CSV table of N, CA and C in Angstrom, one decimal:
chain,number,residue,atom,x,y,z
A,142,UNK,N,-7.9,-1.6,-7.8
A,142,UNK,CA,-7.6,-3.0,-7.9
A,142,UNK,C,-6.7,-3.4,-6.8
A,143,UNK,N,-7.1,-4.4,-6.1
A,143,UNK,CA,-6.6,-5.3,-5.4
A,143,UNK,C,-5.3,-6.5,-5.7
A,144,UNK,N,-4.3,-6.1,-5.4
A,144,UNK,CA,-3.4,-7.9,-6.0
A,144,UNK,C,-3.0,-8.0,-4.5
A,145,UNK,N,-2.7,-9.2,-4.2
A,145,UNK,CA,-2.5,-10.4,-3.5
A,145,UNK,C,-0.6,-10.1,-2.7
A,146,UNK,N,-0.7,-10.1,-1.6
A,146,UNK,CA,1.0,-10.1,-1.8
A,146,UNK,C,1.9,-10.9,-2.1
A,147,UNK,N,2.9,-10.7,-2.3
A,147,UNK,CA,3.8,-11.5,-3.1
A,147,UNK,C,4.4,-12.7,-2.1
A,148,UNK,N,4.3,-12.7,-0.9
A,148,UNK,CA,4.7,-13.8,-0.1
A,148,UNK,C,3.6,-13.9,0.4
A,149,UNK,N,2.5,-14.6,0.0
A,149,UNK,CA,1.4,-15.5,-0.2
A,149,UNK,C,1.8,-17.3,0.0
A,150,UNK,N,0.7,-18.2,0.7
A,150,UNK,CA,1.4,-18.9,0.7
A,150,UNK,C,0.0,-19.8,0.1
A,151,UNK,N,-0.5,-19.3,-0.7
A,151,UNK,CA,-1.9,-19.8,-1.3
A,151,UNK,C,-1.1,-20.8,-2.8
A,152,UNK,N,-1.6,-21.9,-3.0
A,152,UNK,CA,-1.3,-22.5,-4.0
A,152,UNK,C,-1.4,-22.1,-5.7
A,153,UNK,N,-0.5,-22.4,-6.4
A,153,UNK,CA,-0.5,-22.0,-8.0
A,153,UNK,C,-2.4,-22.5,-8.4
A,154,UNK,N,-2.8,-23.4,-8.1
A,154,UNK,CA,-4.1,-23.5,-8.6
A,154,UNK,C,-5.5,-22.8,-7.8
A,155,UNK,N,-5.1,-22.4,-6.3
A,155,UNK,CA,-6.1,-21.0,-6.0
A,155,UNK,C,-5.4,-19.9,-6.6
A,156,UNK,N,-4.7,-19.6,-6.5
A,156,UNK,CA,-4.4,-18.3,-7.6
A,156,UNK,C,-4.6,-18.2,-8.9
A,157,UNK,N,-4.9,-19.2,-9.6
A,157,UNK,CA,-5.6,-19.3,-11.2
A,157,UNK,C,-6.6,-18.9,-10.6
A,158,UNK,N,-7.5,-19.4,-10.0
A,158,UNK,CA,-8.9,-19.4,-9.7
A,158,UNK,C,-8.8,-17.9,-8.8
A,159,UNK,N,-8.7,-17.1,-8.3
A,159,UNK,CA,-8.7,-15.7,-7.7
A,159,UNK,C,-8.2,-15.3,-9.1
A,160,UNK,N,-7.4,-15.1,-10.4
A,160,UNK,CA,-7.3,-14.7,-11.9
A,160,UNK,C,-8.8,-14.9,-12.1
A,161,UNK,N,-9.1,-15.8,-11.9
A,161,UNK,CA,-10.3,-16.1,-13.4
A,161,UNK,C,-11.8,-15.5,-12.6
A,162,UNK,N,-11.6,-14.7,-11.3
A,162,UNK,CA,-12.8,-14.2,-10.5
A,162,UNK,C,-12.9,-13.0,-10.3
A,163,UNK,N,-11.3,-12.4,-10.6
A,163,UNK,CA,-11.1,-11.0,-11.0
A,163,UNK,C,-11.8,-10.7,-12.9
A,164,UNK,N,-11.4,-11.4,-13.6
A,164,UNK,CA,-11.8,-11.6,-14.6
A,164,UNK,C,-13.4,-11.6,-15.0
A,165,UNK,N,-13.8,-12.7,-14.2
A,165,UNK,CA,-15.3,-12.9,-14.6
A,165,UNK,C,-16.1,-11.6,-13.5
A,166,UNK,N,-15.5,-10.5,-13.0
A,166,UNK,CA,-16.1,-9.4,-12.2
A,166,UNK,C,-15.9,-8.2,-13.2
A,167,UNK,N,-15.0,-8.5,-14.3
A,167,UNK,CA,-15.0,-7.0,-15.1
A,167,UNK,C,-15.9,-6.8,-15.9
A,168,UNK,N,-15.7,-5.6,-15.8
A,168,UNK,CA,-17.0,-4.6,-16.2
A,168,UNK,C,-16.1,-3.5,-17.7
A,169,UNK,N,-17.1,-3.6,-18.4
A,169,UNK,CA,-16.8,-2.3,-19.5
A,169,UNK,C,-16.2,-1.2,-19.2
A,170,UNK,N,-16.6,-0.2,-17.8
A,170,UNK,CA,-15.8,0.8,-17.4
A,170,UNK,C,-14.4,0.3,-16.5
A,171,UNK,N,-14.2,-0.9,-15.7
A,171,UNK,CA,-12.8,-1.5,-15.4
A,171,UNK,C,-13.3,-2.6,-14.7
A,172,UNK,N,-12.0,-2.5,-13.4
A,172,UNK,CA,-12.5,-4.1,-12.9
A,172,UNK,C,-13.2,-4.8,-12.3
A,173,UNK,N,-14.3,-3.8,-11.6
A,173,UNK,CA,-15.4,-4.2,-11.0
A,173,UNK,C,-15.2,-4.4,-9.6
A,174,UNK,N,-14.4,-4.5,-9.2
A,174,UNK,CA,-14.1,-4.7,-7.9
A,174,UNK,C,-13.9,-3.7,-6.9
A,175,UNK,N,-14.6,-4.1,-5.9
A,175,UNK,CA,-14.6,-2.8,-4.4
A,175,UNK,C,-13.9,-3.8,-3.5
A,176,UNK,N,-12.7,-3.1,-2.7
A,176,UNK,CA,-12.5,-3.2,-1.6
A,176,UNK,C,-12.5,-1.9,-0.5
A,177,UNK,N,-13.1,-1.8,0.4
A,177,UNK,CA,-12.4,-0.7,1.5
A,177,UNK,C,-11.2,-0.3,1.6
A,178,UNK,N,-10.3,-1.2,0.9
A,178,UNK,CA,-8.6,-0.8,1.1
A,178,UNK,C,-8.3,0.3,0.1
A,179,UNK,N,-8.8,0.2,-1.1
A,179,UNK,CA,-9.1,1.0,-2.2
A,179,UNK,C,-10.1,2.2,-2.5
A,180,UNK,N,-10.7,2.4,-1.9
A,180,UNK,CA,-11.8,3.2,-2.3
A,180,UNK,C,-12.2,4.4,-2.0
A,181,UNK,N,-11.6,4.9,-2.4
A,181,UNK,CA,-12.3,6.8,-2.7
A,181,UNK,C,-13.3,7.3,-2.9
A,182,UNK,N,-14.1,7.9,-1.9
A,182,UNK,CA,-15.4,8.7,-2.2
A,182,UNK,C,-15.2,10.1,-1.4
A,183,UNK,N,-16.0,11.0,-2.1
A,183,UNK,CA,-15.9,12.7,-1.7
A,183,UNK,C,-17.4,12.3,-0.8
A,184,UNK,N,-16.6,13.3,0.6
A,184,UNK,CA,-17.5,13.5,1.5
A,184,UNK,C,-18.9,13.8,1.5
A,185,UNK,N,-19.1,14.8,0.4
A,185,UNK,CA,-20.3,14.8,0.5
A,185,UNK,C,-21.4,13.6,0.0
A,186,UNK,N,-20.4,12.8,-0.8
A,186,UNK,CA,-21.7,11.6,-1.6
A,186,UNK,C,-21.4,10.5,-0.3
A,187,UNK,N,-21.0,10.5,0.6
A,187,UNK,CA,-20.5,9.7,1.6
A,187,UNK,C,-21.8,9.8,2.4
A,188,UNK,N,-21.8,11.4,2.7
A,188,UNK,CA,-22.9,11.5,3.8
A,188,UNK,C,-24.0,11.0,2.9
A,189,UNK,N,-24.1,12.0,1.8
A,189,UNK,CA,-25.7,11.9,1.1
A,189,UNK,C,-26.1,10.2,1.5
A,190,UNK,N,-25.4,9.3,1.2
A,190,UNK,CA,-26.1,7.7,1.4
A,190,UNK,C,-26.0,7.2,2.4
A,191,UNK,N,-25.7,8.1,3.2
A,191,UNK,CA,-25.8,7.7,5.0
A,191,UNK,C,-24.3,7.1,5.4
A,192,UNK,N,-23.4,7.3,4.9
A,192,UNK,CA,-22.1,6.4,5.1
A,192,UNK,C,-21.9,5.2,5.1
A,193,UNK,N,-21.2,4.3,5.7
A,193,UNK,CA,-21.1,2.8,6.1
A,193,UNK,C,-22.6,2.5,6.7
A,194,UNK,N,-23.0,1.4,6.1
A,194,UNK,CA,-24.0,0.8,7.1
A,194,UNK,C,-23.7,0.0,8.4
A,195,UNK,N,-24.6,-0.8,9.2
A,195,UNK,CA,-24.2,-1.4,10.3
A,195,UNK,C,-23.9,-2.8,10.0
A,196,UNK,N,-23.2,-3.4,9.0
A,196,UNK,CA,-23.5,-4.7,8.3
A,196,UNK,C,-21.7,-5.7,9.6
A,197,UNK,N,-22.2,-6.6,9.7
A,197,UNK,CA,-20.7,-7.4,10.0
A,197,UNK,C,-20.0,-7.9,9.2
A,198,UNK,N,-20.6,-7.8,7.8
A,198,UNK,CA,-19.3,-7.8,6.0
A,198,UNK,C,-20.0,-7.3,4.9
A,199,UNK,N,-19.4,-6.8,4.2
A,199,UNK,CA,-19.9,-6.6,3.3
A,199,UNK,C,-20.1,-5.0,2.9
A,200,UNK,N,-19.6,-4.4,3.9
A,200,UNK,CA,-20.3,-2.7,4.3
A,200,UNK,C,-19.8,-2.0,3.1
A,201,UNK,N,-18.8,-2.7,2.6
A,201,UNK,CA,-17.9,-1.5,1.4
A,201,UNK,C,-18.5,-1.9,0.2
A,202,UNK,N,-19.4,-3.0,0.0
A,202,UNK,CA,-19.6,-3.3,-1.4
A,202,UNK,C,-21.4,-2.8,-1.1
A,203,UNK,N,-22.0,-2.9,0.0
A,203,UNK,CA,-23.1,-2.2,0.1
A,203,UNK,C,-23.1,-0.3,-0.3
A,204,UNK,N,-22.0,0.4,0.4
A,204,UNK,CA,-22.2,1.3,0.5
A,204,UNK,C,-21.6,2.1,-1.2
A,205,UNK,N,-20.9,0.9,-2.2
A,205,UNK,CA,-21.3,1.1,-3.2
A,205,UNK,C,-22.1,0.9,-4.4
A,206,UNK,N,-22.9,0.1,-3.6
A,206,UNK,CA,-24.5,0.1,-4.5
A,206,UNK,C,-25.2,1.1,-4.0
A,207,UNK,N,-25.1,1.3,-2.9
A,207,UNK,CA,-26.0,2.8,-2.5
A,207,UNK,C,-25.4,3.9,-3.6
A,208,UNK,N,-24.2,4.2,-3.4
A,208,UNK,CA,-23.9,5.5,-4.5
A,208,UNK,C,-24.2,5.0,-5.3
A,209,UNK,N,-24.4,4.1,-6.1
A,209,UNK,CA,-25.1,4.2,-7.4
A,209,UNK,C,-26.4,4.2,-7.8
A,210,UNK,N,-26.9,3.7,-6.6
A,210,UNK,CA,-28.4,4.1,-6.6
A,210,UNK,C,-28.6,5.5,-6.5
A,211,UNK,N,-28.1,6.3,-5.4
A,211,UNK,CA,-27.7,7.2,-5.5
A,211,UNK,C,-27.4,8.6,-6.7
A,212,UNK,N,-26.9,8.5,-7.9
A,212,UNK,CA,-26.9,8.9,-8.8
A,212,UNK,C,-25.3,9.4,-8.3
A,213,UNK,N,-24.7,9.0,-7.5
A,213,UNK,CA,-23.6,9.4,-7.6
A,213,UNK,C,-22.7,8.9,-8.7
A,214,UNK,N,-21.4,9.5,-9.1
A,214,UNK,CA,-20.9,8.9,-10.3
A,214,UNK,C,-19.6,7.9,-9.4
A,215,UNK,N,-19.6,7.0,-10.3
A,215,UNK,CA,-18.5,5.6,-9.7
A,215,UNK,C,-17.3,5.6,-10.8
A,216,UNK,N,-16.2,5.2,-10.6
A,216,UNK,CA,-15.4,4.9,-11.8
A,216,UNK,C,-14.5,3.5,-10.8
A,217,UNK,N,-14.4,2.9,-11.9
A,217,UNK,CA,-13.2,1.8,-11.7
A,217,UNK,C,-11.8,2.0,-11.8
A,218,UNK,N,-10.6,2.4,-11.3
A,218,UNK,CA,-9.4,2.2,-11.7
A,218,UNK,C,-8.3,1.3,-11.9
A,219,UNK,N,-8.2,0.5,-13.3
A,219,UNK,CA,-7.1,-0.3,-12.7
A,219,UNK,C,-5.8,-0.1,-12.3
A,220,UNK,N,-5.5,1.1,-13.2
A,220,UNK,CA,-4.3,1.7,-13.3
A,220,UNK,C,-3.6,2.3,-11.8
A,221,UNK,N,-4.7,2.2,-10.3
A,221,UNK,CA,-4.3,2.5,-9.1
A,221,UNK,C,-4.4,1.1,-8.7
A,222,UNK,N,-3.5,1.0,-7.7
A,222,UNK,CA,-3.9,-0.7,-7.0
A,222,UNK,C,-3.5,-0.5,-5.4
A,223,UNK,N,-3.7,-1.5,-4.6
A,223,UNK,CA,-3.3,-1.5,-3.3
A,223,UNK,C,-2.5,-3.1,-3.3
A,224,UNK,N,-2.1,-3.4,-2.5
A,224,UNK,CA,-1.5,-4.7,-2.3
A,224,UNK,C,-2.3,-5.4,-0.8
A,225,UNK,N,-2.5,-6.2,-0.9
A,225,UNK,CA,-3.4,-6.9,0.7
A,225,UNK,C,-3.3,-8.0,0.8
A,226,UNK,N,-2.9,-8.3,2.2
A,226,UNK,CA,-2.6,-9.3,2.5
A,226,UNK,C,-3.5,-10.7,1.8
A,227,UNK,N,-3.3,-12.3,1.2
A,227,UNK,CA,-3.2,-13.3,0.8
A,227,UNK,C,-4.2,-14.5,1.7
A,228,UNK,N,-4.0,-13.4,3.3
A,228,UNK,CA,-4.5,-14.8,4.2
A,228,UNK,C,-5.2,-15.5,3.6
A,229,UNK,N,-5.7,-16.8,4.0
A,229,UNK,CA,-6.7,-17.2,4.3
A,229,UNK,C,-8.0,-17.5,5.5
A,230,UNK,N,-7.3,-16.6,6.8
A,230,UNK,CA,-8.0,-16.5,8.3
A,230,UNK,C,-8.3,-15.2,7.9
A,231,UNK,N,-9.1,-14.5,8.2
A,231,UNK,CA,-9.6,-12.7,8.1
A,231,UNK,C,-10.5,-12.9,9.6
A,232,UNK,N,-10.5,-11.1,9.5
A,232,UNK,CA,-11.4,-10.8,11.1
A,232,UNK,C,-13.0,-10.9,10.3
A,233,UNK,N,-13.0,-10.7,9.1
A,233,UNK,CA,-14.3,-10.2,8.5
A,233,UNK,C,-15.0,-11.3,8.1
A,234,UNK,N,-16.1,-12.2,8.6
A,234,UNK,CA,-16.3,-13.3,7.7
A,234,UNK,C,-16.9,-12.9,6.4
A,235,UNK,N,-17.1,-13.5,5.2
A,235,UNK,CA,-16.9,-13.6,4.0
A,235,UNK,C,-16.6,-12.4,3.5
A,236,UNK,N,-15.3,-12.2,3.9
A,236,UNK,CA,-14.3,-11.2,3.4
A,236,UNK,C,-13.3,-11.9,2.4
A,237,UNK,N,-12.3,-11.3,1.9
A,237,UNK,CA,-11.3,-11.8,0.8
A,237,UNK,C,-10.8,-13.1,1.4
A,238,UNK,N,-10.7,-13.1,3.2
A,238,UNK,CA,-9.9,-14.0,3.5
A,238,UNK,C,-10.5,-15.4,3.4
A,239,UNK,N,-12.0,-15.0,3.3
A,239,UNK,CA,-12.7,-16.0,3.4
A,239,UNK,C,-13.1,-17.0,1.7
A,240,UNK,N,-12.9,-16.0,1.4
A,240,UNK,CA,-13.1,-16.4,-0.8
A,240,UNK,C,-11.9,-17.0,-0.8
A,241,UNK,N,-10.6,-16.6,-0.2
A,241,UNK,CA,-9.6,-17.2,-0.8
A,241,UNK,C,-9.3,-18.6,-0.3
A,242,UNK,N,-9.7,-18.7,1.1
A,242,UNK,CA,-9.8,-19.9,2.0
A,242,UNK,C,-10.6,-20.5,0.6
A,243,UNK,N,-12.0,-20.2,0.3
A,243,UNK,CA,-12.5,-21.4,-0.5
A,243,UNK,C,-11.9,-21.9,-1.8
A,244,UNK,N,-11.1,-21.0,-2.2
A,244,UNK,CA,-10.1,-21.3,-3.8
A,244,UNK,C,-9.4,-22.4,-3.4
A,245,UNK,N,-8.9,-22.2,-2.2
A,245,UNK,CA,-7.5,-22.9,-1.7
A,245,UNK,C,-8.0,-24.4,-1.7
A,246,UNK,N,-9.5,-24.6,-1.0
A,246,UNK,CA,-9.9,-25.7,-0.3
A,246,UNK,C,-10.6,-26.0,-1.6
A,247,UNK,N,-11.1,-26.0,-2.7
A,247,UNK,CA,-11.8,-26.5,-3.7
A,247,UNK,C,-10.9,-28.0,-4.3
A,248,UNK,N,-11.6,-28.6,-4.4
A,248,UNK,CA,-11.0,-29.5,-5.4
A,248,UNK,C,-11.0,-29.7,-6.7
A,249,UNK,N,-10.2,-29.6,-7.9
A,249,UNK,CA,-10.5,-29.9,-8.9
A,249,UNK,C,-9.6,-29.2,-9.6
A,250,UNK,N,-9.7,-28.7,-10.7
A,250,UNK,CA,-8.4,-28.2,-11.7
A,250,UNK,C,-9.2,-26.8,-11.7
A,251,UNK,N,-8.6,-25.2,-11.7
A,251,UNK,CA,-9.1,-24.8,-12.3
A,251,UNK,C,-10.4,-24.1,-13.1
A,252,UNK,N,-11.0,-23.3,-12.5
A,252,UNK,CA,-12.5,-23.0,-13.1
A,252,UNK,C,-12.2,-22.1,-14.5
């Protein structure tokens, strides 16, 4: 699990909306969410699905639908977390920095 750092300078109503997208991503086994910052895989199910693909975003949530196609086994933890940076500019386009950019920039109350 991913949380946001604490000197963040994203508004009280994109942060409801990053709650309620963490939320609407959980899954029965945890929280559904893959980041590269977080993510633990044993070498050999790394290679077995050919490792990272060649993608310009996305490569960490690709390369966990391959293990699961794969028959590799997945677990969610919430109980382990990372902390990552809030921006809203990222090097990665439609990376976190770029979801959060759009919370920030939405108009309206809360989803």
């Amino acid at each position: 699990m991913a949380h946001l750092d604490h000197r963040t300078t994203l508004g009280h109503v994109a942060l409801l909306r990053y709650a309620h997208v963490l939320d609407k991503a959980r899954l029965p086994e945890g929280h559904g969410n893959v980041y590269g910052a977080n993510l633990g895989i044993r070498a050999d199910a790394y290679d077995a699905v050919g490792g990272f693909g060649s993608l310009s975003t996305g490569e960490d949530h690709d390369l966990w639908r391959r293990l699961g196609q794969g028959g590799h086994p997945r677990a969610y933890a919430d109980h382990i977390t990372v902390t990552t940076s809030a921006r809203t500019r990222g090097r990665a386009r439609g990376g976190l920095a770029d979801l959060l950019d759009s919370l920030e920039s939405t108009a309206g109350p809360p989803v």
